[in-house]
PDB file of C-alpha atoms in Angstrom:
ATOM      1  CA  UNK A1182      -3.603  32.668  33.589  1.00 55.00           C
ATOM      2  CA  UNK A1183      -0.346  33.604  31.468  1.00 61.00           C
ATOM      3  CA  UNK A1184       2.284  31.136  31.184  1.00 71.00           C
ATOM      4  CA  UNK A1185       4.714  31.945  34.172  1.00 74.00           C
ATOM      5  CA  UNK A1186       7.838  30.838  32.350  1.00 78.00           C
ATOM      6  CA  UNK A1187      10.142  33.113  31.466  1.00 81.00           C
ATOM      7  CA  UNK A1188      10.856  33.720  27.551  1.00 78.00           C
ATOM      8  CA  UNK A1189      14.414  32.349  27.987  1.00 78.00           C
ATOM      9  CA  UNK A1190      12.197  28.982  29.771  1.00 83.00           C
ATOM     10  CA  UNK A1191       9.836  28.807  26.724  1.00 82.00           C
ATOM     11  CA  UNK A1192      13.016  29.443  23.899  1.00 79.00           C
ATOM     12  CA  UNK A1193      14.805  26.588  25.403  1.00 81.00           C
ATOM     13  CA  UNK A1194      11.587  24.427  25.448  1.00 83.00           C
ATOM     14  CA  UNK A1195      11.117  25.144  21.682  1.00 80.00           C
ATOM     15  CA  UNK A1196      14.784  25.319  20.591  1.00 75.00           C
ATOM     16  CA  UNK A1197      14.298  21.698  18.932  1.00 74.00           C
ATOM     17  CA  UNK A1198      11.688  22.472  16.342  1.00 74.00           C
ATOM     18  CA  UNK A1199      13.578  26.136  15.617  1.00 64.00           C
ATOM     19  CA  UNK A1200      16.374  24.685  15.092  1.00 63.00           C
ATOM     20  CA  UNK A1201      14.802  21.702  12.665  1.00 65.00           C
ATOM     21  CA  UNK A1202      12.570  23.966  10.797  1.00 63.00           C
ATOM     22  CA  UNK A1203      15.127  26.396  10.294  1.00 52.00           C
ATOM     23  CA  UNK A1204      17.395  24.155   8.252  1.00 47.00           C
ATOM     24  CA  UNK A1205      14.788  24.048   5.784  1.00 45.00           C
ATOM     25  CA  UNK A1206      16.438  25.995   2.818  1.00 36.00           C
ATOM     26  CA  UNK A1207      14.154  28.589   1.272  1.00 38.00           C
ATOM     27  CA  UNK A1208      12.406  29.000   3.841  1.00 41.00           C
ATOM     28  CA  UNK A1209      12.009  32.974   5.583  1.00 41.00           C
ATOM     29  CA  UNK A1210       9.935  33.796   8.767  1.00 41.00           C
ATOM     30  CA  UNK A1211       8.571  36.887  10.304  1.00 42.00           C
ATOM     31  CA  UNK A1212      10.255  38.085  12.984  1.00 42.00           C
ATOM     32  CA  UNK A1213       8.799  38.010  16.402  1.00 43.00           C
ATOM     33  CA  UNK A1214       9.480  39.684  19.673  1.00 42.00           C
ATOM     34  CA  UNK A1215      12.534  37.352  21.001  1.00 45.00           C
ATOM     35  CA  UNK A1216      12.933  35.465  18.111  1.00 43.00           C
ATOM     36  CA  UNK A1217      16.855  34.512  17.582  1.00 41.00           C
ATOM     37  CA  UNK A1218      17.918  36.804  14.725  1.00 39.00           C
ATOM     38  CA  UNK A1219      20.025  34.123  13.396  1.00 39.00           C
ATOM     39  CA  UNK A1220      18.075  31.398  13.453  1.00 39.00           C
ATOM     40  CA  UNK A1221      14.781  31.212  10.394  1.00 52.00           C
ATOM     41  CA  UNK A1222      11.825  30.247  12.415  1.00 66.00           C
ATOM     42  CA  UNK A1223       9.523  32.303  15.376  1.00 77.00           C
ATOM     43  CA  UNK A1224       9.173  31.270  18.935  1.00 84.00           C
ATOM     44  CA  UNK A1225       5.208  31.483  18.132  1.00 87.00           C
ATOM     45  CA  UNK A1226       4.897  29.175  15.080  1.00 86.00           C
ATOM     46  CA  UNK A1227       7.423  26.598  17.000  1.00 86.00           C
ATOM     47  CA  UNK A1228       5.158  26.668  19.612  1.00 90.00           C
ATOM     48  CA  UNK A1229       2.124  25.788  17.189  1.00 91.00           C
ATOM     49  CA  UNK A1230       4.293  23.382  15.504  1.00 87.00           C
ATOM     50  CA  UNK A1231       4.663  21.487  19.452  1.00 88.00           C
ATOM     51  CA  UNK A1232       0.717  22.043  19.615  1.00 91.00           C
ATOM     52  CA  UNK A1233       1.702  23.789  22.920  1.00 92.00           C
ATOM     53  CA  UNK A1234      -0.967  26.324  23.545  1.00 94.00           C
ATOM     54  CA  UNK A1235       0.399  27.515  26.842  1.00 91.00           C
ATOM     55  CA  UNK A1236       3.450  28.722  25.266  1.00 91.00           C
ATOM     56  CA  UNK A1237       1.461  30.138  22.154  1.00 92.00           C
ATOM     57  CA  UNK A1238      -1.115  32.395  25.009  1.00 91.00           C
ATOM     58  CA  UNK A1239       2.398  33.765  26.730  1.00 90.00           C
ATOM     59  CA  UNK A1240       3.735  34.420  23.443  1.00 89.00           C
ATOM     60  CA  UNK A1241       1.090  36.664  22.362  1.00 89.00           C
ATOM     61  CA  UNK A1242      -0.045  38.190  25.744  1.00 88.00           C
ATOM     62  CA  UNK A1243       3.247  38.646  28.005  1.00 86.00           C
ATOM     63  CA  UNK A1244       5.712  38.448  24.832  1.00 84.00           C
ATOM     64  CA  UNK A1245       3.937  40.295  22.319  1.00 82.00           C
ATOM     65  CA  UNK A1246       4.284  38.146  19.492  1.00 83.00           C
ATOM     66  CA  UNK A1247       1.746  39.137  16.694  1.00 84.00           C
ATOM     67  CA  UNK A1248      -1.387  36.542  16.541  1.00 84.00           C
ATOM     68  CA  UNK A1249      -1.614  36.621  12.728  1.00 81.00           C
ATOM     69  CA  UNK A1250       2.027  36.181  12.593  1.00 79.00           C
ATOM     70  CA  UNK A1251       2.943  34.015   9.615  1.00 78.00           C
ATOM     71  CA  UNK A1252       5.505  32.001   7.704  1.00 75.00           C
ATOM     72  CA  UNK A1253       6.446  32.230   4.116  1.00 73.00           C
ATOM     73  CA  UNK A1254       7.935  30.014   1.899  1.00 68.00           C
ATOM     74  CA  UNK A1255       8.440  30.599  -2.304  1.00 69.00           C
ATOM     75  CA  UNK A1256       5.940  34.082  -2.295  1.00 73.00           C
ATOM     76  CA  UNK A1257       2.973  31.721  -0.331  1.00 78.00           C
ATOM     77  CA  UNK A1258       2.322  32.619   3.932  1.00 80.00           C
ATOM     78  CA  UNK A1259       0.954  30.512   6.166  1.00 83.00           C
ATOM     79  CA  UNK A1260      -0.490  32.055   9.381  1.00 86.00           C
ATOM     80  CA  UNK A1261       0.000  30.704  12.812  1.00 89.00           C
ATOM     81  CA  UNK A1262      -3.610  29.731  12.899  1.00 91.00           C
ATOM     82  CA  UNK A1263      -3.023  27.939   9.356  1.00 90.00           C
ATOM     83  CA  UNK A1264      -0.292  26.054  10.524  1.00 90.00           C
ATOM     84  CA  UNK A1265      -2.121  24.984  13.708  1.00 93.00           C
ATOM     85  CA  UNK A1266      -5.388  23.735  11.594  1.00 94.00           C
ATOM     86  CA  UNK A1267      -3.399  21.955   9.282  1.00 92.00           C
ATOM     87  CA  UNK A1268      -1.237  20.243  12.145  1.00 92.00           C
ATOM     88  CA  UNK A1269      -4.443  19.759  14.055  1.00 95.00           C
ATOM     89  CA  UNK A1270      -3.452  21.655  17.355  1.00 95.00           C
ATOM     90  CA  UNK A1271      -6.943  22.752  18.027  1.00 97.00           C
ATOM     91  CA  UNK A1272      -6.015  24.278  21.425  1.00 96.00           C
ATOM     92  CA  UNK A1273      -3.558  26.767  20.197  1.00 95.00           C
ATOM     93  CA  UNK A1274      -6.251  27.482  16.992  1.00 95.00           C
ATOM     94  CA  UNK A1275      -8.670  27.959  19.729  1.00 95.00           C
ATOM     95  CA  UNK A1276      -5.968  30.698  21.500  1.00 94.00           C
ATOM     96  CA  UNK A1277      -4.954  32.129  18.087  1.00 93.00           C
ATOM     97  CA  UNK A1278      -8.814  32.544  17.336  1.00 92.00           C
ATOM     98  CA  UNK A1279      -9.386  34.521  20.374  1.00 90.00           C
ATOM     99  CA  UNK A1280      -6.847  36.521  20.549  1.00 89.00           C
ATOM    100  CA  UNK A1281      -6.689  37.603  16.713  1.00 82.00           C
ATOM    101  CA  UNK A1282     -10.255  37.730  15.796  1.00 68.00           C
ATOM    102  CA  UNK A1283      -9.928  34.524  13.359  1.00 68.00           C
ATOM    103  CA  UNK A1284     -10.602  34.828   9.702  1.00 72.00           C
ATOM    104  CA  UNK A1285     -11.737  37.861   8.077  1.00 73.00           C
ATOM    105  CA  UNK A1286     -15.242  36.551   7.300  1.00 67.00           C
ATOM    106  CA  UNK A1287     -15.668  39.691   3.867  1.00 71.00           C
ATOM    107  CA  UNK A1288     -12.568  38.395   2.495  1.00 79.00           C
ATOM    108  CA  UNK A1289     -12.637  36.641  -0.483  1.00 82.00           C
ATOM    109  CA  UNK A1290     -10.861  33.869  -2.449  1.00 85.00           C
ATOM    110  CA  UNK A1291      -9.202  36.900  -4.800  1.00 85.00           C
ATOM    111  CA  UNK A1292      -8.460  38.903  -1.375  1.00 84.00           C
ATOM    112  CA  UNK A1293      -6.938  35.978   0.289  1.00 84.00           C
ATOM    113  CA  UNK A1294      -4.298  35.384  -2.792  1.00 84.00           C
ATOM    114  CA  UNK A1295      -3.333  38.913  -2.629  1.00 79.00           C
ATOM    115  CA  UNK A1296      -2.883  38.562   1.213  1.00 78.00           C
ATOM    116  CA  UNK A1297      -1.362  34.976   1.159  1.00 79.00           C
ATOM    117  CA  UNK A1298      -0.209  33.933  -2.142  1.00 79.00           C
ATOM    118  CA  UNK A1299      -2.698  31.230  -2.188  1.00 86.00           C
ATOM    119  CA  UNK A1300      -6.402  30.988  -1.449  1.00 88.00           C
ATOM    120  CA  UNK A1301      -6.873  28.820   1.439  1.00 89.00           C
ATOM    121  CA  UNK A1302      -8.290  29.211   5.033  1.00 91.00           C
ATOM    122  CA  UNK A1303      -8.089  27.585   7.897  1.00 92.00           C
ATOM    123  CA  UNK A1304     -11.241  25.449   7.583  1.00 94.00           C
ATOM    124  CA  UNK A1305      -9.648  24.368   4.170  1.00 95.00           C
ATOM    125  CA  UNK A1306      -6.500  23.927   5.846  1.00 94.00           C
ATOM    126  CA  UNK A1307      -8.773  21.706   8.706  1.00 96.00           C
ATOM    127  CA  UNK A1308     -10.258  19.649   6.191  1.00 97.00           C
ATOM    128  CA  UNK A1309      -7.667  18.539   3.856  1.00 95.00           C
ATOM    129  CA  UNK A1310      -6.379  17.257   6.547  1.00 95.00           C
ATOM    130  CA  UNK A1311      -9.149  15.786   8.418  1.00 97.00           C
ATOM    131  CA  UNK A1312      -8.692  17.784  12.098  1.00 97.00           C
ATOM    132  CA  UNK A1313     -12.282  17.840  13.025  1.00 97.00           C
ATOM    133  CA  UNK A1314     -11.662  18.937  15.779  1.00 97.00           C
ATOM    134  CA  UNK A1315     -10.075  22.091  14.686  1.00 97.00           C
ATOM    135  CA  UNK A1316     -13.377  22.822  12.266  1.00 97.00           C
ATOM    136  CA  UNK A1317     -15.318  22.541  15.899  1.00 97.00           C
ATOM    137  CA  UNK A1318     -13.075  25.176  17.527  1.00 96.00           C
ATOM    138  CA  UNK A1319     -13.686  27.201  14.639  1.00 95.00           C
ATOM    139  CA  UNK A1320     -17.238  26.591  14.024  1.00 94.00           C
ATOM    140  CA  UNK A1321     -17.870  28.454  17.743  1.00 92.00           C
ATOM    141  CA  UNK A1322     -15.161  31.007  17.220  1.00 89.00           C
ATOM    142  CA  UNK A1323     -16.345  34.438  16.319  1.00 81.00           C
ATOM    143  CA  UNK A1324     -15.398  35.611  12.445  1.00 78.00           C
ATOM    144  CA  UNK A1325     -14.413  32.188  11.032  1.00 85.00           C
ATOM    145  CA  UNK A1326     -15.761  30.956   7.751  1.00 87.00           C
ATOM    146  CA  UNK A1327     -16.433  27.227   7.375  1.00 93.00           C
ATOM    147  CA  UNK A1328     -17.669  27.706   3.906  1.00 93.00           C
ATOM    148  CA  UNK A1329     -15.562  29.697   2.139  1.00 92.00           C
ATOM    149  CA  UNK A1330     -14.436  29.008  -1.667  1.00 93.00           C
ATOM    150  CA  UNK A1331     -11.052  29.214  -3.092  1.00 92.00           C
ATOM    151  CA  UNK A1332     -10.610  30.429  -6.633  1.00 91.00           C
ATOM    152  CA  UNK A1333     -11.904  27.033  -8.097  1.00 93.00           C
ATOM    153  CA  UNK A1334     -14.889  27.257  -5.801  1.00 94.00           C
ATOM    154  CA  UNK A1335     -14.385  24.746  -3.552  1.00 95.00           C
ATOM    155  CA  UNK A1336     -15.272  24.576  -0.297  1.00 96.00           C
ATOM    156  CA  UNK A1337     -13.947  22.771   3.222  1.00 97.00           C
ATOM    157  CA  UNK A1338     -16.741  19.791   1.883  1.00 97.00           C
ATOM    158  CA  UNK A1339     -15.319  19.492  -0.897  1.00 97.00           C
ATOM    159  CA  UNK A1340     -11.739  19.499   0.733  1.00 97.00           C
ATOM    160  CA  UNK A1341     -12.504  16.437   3.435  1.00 98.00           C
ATOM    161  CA  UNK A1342     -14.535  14.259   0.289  1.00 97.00           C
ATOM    162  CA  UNK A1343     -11.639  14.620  -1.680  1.00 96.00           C
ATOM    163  CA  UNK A1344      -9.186  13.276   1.042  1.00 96.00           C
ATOM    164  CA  UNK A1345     -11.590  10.893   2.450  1.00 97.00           C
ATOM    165  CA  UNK A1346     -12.847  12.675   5.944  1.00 97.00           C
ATOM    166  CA  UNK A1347     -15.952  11.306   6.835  1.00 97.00           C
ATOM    167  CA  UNK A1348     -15.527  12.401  10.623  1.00 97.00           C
ATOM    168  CA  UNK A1349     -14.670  16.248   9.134  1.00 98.00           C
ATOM    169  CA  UNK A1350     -17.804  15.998   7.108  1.00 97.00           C
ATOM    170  CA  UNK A1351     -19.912  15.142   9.992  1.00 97.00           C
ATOM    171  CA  UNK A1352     -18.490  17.788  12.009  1.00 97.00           C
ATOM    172  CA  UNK A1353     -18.711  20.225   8.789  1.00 97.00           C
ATOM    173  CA  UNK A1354     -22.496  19.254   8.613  1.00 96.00           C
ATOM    174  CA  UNK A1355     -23.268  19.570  12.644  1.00 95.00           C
ATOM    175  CA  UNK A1356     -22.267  23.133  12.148  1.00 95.00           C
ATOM    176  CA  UNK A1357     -24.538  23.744   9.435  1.00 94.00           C
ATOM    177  CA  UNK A1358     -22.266  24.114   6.253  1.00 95.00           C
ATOM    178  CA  UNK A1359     -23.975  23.698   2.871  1.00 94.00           C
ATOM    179  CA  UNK A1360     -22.736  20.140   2.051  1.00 94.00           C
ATOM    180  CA  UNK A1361     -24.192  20.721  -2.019  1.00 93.00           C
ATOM    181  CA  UNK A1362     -22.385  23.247  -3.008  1.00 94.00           C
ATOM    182  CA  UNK A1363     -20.538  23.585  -6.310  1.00 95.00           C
ATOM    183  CA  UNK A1364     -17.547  23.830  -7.079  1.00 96.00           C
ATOM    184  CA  UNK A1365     -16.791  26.252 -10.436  1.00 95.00           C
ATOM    185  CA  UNK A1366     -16.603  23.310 -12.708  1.00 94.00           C
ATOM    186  CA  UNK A1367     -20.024  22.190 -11.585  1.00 94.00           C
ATOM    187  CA  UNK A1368     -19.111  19.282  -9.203  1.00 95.00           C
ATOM    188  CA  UNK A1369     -20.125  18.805  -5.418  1.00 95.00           C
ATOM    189  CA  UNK A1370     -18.679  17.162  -2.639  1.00 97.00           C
ATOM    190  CA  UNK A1371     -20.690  13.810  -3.111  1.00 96.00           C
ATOM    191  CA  UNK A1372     -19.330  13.854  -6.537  1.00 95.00           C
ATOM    192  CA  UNK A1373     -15.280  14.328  -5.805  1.00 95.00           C
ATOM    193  CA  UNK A1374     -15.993  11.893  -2.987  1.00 95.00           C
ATOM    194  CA  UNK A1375     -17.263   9.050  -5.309  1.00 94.00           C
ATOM    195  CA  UNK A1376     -14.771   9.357  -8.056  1.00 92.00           C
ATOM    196  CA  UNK A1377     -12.058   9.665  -5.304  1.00 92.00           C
ATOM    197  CA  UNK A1378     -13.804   6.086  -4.245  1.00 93.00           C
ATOM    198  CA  UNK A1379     -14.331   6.881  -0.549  1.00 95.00           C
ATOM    199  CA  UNK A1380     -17.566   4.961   0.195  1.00 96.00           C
ATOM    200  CA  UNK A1381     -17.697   6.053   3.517  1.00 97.00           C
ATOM    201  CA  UNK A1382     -17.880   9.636   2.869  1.00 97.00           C
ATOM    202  CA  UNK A1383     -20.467   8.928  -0.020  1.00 97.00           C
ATOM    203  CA  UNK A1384     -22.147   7.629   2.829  1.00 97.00           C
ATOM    204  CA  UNK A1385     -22.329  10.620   5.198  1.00 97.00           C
ATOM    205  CA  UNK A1386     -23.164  13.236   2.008  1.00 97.00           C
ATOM    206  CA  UNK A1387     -26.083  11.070   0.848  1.00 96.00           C
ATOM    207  CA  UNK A1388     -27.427  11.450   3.882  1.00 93.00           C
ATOM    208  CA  UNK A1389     -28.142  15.067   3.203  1.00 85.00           C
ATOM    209  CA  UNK A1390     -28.813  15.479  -0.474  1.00 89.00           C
ATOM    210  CA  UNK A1391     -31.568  15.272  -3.234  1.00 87.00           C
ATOM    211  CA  UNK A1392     -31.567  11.989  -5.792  1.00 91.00           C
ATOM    212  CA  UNK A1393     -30.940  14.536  -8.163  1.00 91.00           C
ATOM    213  CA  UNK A1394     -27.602  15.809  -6.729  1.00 92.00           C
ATOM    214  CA  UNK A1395     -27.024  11.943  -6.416  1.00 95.00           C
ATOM    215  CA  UNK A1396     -28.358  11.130 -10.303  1.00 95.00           C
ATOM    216  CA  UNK A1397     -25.792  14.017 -10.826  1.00 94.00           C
ATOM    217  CA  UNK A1398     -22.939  12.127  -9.241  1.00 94.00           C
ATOM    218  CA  UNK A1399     -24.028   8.767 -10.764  1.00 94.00           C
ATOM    219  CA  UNK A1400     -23.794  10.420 -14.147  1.00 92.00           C
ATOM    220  CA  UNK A1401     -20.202  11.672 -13.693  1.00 89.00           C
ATOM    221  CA  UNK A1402     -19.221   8.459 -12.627  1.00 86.00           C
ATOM    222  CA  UNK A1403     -20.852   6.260 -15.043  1.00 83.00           C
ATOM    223  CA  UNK A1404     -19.560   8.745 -17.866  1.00 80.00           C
ATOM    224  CA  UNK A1405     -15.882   7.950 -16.708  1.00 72.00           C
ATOM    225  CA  UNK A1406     -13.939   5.289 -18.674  1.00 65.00           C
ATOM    226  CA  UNK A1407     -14.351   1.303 -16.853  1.00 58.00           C
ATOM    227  CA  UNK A1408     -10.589   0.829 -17.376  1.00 51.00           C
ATOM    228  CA  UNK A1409     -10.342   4.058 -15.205  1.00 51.00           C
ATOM    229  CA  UNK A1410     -12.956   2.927 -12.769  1.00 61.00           C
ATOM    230  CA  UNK A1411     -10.943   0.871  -9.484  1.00 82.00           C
ATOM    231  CA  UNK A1412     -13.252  -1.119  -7.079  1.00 86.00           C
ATOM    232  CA  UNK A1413     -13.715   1.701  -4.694  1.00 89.00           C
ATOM    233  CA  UNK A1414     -14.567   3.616  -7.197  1.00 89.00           C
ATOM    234  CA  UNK A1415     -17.201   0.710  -8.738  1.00 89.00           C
ATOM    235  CA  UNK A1416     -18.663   0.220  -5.077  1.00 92.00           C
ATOM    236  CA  UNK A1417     -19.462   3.828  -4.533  1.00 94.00           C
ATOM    237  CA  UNK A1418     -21.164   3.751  -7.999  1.00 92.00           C
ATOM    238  CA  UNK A1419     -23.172   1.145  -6.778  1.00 94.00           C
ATOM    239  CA  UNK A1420     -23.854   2.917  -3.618  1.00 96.00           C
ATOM    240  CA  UNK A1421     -25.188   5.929  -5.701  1.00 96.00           C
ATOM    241  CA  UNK A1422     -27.371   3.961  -7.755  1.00 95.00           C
ATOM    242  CA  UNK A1423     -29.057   1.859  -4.731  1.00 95.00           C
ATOM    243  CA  UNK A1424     -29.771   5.370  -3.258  1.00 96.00           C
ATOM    244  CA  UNK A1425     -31.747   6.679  -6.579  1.00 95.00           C
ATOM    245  CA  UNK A1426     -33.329   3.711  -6.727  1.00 94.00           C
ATOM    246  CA  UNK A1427     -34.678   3.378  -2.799  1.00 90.00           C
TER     247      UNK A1427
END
């Protein structure tokens, strides 16, 4: 059911984070039906921002607020379903996705800088922050891409190895995303994750790859300089190597 509050009821309740959000200096936002012309942030990406999906579904559906709403900050927007991925409030991501269709699954990395400023999506956005939970909303929402590139050609794998999300990646592989792709410099997701020296993410990749993708990421590693090398780093080399050699 809508949110019986009235928009005066749901304003108040979100007054705090409009009024924090809109001290930030250089920052613009859409406007939105009720928004306070005076203030710089939207009733519907405060709402996000509290994670309160109740308030989100009556902003869209009684209050007309537009879904794919966004904010913008030095030429770069951030959608409401962005900003809820990234702050892991998979319930309102799960409301935004329904109501708005979620991503546009034919648009690519190119597209999405000349729609955004930048090239990200919300799986990236999921990922590189480690909301699993928001990449299993979207991996059952219709029109959202869990493997989409950005212009360097990396992927939402690539995005939790490099930050050291072994949950995401789990979740990532459950829903059937390639875990070997490549980025455009040649390197996968078991490769960032082992120079970035998180062992337990080496961990959940090996379990789905060749010992040539892994004789691949062994190579980079052993190629890099030992004064470079830490001991996360040296123990994922080592986990490589006993893995080629099983």
């Amino acid at each position: 059911a809508v949110d019986e509050r009235t928009l005066a009821e749901i304003l108040e309740q979100l007054q705090p984070t409009i009024a924090t959000q809109g001290r930030d200096v250089g920052v613009t936002w859409l406007p939105t039906a009720g928004a306070d012309p005076s203030g710089c942030v939207t009733p519907l990406i405060a709402a996000v921002l509290q994670n309160d999906a109740r308030a989100v579904k009556a902003l869209v559906t009684k209050f007309h607020s537009d879904p794919q709403e966004a904010m913008w900050h030095e030429g770069c927007g951030t959608s409401a379903a962005m900003v809820a991925a990234g702050n892991g409030g998979a319930e309102c991501l799960a409301v935004l996705l329904k109501l708005s269709g979620g991503d546009n699954p034919n648009e690519d990395a190119e597209a999405r800088v000349n729609r955004w400023g930048h090239d990200e999506t919300n799986a990236h956005f999921a990922a590189r922050f480690g909301h699993e939970r928001c990449l299993e909303v979207m991996s059952h929402a219709t029109g959202c891409r869990l493997d989409a590139q950005n212009v360097f050609g990396r992927s939402s794998v690539h995005h939790a190895a490099l930050h050291g999300h072994c949950t995401a990646l789990k979740t990532l592989r459950v829903a059937g995303v390639d875990m070997n792709v490549l980025d455009h410099a040649g390197y996968s997701a078991l490769t960032v994750a082992a120079a970035a020296g998180h062992a337990n993410c080496v961990i959940v990749l090996l379990a789905g790859v060749a010992k040539g993708a892994a004789q691949v990421a062994r190579n980079e590693l052993a190629n890099t300089p030992s004064g470079a090398k830490g001991e996360r780093t040296r123990k994922c080399l080592h986990l490589l190597t006993e893995f080629i050699d099983s």
